[in-house]
Tab-separated table of C-alpha atoms in Angstrom:
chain	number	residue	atom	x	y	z
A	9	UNK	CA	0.000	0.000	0.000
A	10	UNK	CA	1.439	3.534	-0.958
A	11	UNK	CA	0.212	6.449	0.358
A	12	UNK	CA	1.148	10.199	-0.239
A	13	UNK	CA	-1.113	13.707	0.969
A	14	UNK	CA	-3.683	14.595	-1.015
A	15	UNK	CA	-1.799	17.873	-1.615
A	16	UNK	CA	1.536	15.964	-2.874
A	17	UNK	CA	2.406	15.376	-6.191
A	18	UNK	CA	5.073	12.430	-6.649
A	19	UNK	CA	8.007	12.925	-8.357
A	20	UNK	CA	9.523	10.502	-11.497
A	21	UNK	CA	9.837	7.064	-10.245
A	22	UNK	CA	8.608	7.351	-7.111
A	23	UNK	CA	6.807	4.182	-6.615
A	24	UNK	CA	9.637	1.900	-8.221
A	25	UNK	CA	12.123	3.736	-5.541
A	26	UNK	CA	10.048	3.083	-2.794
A	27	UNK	CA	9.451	-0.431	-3.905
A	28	UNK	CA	12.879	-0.898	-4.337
A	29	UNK	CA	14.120	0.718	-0.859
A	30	UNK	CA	11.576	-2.331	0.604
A	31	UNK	CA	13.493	-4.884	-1.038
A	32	UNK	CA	16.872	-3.503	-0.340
A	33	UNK	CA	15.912	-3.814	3.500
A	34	UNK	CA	12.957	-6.005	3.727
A	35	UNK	CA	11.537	-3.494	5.222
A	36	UNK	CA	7.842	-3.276	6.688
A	37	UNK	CA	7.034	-0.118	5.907
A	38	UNK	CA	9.198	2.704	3.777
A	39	UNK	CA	8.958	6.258	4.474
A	40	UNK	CA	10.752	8.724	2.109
A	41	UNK	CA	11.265	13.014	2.060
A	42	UNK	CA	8.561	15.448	1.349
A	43	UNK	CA	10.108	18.707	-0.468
A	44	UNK	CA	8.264	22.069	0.344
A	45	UNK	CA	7.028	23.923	-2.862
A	46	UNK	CA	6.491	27.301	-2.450
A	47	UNK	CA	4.156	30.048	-3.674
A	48	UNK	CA	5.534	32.931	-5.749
A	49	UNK	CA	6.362	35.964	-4.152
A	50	UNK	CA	6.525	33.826	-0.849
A	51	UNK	CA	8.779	35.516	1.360
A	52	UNK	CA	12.400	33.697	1.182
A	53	UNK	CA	12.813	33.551	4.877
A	54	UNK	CA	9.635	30.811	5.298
A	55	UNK	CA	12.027	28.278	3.071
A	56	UNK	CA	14.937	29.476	4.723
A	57	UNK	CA	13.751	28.739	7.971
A	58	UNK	CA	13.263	25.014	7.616
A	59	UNK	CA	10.309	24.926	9.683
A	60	UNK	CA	8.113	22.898	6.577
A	61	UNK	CA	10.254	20.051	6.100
A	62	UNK	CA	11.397	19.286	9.918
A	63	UNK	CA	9.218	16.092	9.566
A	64	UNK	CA	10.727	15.085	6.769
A	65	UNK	CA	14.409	16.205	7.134
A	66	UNK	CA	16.886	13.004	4.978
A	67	UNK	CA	18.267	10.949	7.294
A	68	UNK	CA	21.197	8.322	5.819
A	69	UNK	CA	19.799	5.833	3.322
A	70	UNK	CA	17.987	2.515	5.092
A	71	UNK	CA	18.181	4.044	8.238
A	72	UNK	CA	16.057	2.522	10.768
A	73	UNK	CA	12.703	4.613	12.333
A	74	UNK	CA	10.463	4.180	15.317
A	75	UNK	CA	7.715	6.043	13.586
A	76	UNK	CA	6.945	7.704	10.520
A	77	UNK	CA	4.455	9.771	8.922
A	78	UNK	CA	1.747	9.218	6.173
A	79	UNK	CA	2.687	11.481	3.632
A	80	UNK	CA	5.088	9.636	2.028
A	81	UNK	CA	4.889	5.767	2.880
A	82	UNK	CA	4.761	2.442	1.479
A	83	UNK	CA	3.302	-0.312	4.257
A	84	UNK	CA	3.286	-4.028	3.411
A	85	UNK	CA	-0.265	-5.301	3.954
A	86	UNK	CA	1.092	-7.635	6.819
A	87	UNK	CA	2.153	-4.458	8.834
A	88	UNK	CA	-1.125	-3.168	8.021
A	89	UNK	CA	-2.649	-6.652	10.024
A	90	UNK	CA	-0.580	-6.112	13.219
A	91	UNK	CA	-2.297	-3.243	14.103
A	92	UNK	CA	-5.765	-4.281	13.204
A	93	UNK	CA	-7.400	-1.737	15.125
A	94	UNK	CA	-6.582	0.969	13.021
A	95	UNK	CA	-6.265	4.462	13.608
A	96	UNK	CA	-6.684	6.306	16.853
A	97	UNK	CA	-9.267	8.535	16.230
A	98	UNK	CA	-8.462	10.744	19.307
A	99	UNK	CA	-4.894	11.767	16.948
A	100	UNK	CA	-7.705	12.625	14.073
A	101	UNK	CA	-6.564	16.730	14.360
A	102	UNK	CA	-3.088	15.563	13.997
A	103	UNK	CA	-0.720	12.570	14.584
A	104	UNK	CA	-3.206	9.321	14.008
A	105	UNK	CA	-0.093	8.188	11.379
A	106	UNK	CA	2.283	8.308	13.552
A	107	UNK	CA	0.706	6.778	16.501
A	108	UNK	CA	-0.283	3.905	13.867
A	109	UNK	CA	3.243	3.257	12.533
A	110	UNK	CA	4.640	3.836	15.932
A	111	UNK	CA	2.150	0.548	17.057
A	112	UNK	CA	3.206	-1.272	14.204
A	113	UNK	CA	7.081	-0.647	15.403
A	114	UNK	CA	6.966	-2.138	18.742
A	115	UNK	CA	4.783	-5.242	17.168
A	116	UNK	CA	7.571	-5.968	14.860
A	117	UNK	CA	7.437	-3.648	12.023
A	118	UNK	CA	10.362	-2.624	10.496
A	119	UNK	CA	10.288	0.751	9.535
A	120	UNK	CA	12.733	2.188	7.008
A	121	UNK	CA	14.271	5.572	5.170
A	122	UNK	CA	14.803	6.131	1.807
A	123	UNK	CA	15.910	9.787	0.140
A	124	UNK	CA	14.993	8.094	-3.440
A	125	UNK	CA	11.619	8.478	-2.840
A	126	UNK	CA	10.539	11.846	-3.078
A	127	UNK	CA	7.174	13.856	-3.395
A	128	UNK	CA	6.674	17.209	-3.626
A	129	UNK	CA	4.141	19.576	-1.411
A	130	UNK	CA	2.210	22.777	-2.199
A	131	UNK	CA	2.439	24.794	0.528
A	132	UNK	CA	-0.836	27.325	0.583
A	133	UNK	CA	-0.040	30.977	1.626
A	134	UNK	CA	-2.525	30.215	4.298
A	135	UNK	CA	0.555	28.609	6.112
A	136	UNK	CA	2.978	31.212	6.084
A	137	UNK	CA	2.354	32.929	9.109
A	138	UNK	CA	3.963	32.618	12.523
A	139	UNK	CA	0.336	30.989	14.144
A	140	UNK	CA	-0.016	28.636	11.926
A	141	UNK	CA	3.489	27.593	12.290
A	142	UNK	CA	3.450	27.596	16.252
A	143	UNK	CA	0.206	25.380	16.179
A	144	UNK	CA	1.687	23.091	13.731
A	145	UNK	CA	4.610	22.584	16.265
A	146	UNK	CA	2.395	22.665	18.785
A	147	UNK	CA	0.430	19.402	17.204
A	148	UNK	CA	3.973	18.051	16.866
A	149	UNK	CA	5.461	18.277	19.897
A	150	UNK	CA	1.732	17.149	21.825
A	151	UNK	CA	1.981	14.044	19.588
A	152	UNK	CA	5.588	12.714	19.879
A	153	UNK	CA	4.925	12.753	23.927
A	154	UNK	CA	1.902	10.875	23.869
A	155	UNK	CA	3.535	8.974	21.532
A	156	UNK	CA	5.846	7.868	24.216
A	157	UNK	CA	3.687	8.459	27.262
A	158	UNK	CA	1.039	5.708	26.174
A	159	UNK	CA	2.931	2.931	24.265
A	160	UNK	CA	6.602	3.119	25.193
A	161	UNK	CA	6.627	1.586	29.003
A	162	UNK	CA	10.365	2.273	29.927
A	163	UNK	CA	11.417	3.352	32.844
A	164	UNK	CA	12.684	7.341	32.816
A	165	UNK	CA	10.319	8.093	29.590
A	166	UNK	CA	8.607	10.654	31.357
A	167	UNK	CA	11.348	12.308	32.748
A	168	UNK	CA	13.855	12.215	29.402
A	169	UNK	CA	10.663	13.786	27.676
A	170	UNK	CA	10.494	17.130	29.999
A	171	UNK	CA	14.431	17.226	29.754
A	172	UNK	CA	13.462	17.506	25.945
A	173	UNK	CA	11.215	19.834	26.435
A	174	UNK	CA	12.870	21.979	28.071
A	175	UNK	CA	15.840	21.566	25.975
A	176	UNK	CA	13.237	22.658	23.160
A	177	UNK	CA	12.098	25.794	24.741
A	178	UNK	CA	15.538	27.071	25.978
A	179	UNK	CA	16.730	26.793	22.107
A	180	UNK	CA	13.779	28.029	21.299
A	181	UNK	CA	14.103	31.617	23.512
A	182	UNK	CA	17.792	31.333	22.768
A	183	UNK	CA	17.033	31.440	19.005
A	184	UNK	CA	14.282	34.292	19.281
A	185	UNK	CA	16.892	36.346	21.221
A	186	UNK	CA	19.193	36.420	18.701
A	187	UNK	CA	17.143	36.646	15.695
A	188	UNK	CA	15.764	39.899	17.198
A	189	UNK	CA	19.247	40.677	17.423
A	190	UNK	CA	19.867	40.081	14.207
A	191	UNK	CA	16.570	40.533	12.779
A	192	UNK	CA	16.518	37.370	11.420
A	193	UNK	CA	13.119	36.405	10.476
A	194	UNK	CA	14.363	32.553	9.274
A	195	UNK	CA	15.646	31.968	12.623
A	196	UNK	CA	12.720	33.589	14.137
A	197	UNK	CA	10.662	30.991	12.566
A	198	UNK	CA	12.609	28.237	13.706
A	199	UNK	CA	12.772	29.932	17.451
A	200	UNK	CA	8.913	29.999	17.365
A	201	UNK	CA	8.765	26.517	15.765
A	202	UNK	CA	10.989	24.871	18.929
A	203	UNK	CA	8.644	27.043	21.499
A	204	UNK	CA	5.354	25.453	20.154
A	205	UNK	CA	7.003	21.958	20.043
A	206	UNK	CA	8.091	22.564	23.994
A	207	UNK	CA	4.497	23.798	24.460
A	208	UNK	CA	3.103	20.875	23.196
A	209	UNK	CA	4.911	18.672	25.040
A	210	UNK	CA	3.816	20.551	28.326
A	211	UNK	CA	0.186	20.279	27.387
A	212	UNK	CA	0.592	16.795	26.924
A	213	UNK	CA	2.198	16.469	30.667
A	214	UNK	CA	-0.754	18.128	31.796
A	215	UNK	CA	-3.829	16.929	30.062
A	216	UNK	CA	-2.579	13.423	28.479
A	217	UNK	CA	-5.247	14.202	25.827
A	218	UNK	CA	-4.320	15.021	21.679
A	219	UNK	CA	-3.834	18.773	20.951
A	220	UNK	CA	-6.301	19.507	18.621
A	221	UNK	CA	-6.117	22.069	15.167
């Protein structure tokens, strides 16, 4: 099964490197980049920044995941039967894909990387503004916690989460600090992007429920 955003476009050969990634590394499940298209006249800073492609930044070929996202994936139908309830539909605002895939991991799933694979986004200028970026990182953050909070039963996962998210939000104000310093509207981005992942991390600590839109 292949799946891809219904605002992504796949790029030449897409399927057959996907396909091929999977029987490389017998692989499970194959997740590959998503590249950030932007409008015209966008401002340059909102590429710049980074802050569209952090869930989807390359990572070395056949490397190894504990969860993916949807937007770019190819799942063997066994996978698919592992987790045979589904999707969570308390992640429906945000993160049901990678609370899915991250199930499918600790029943046996391999989950893979591939830069081959590649598919291209159109980002609306509806997104490039600071709020939607904050609650995007927000949704991010609030997922990856839960994430851990509810299926990974380790000693310490609680506590090595609110190191990182306080690591997140000291970057964060560090960053914002010097971009106003600067005047650095990229970094500012990414300063605001760190500071809604810490938040959402926090409001996961304190409510244990999905952050919603």
């Amino acid at each position: 099964i292949a799946m891809i955003d219904d605002d992504e476009v796949p790029t030449a050969g897409w399927l057959d490197e996907l396909l091929a990634a999977q029987r490389r590394t017998r692989a499970d499940i194959v997740a590959g980049p998503v590249v950030s298209e932007f409008p015209a006249g966008a401002p340059s800073w909102f590429e710049q920044s980074g802050v569209f492609s952090i869930g989807f930044r390359p990572l070395p070929e056949g490397a190894e995941m504990r969860w993916c996202a949807s937007g770019n994936t190819l799942v063997r139908v066994d996978a698919a039967r592992r987790v045979p309830e589904g999707f969570d539909d308390r992640f429906n605002a945000s993160g049901e894909d990678s609370h899915f895939f991250f199930r499918a991991h600790l029943r046996g799933c391999k989950i893979v990387w591939t830069n081959a694979a590649v598919v291209r986004e159109r980002v609306p200028e509806s997104r490039l503004n600071r709020s939607w970026i904050f609650r995007r990182a927000m949704r991010s953050g609030n997922t990856h916690a839960l994430l851990e909070f509810e299926l990974e039963h380790r000693p310490g996962v609680i506590f090595v989460r609110f190191l990182k998210a306080a690591g997140h939000l000291a970057i964060g104000v560090g960053c914002a600090s010097v971009a106003l310093l600067r005047r650095d509207r990229a970094l500012g981005l990414r300063a605001i992007y760190r500071i809604g992942v810490a938040c959402g991390m926090f409001f996961a600590f304190a409510s244990r429920e999905p952050r919603g839109p």
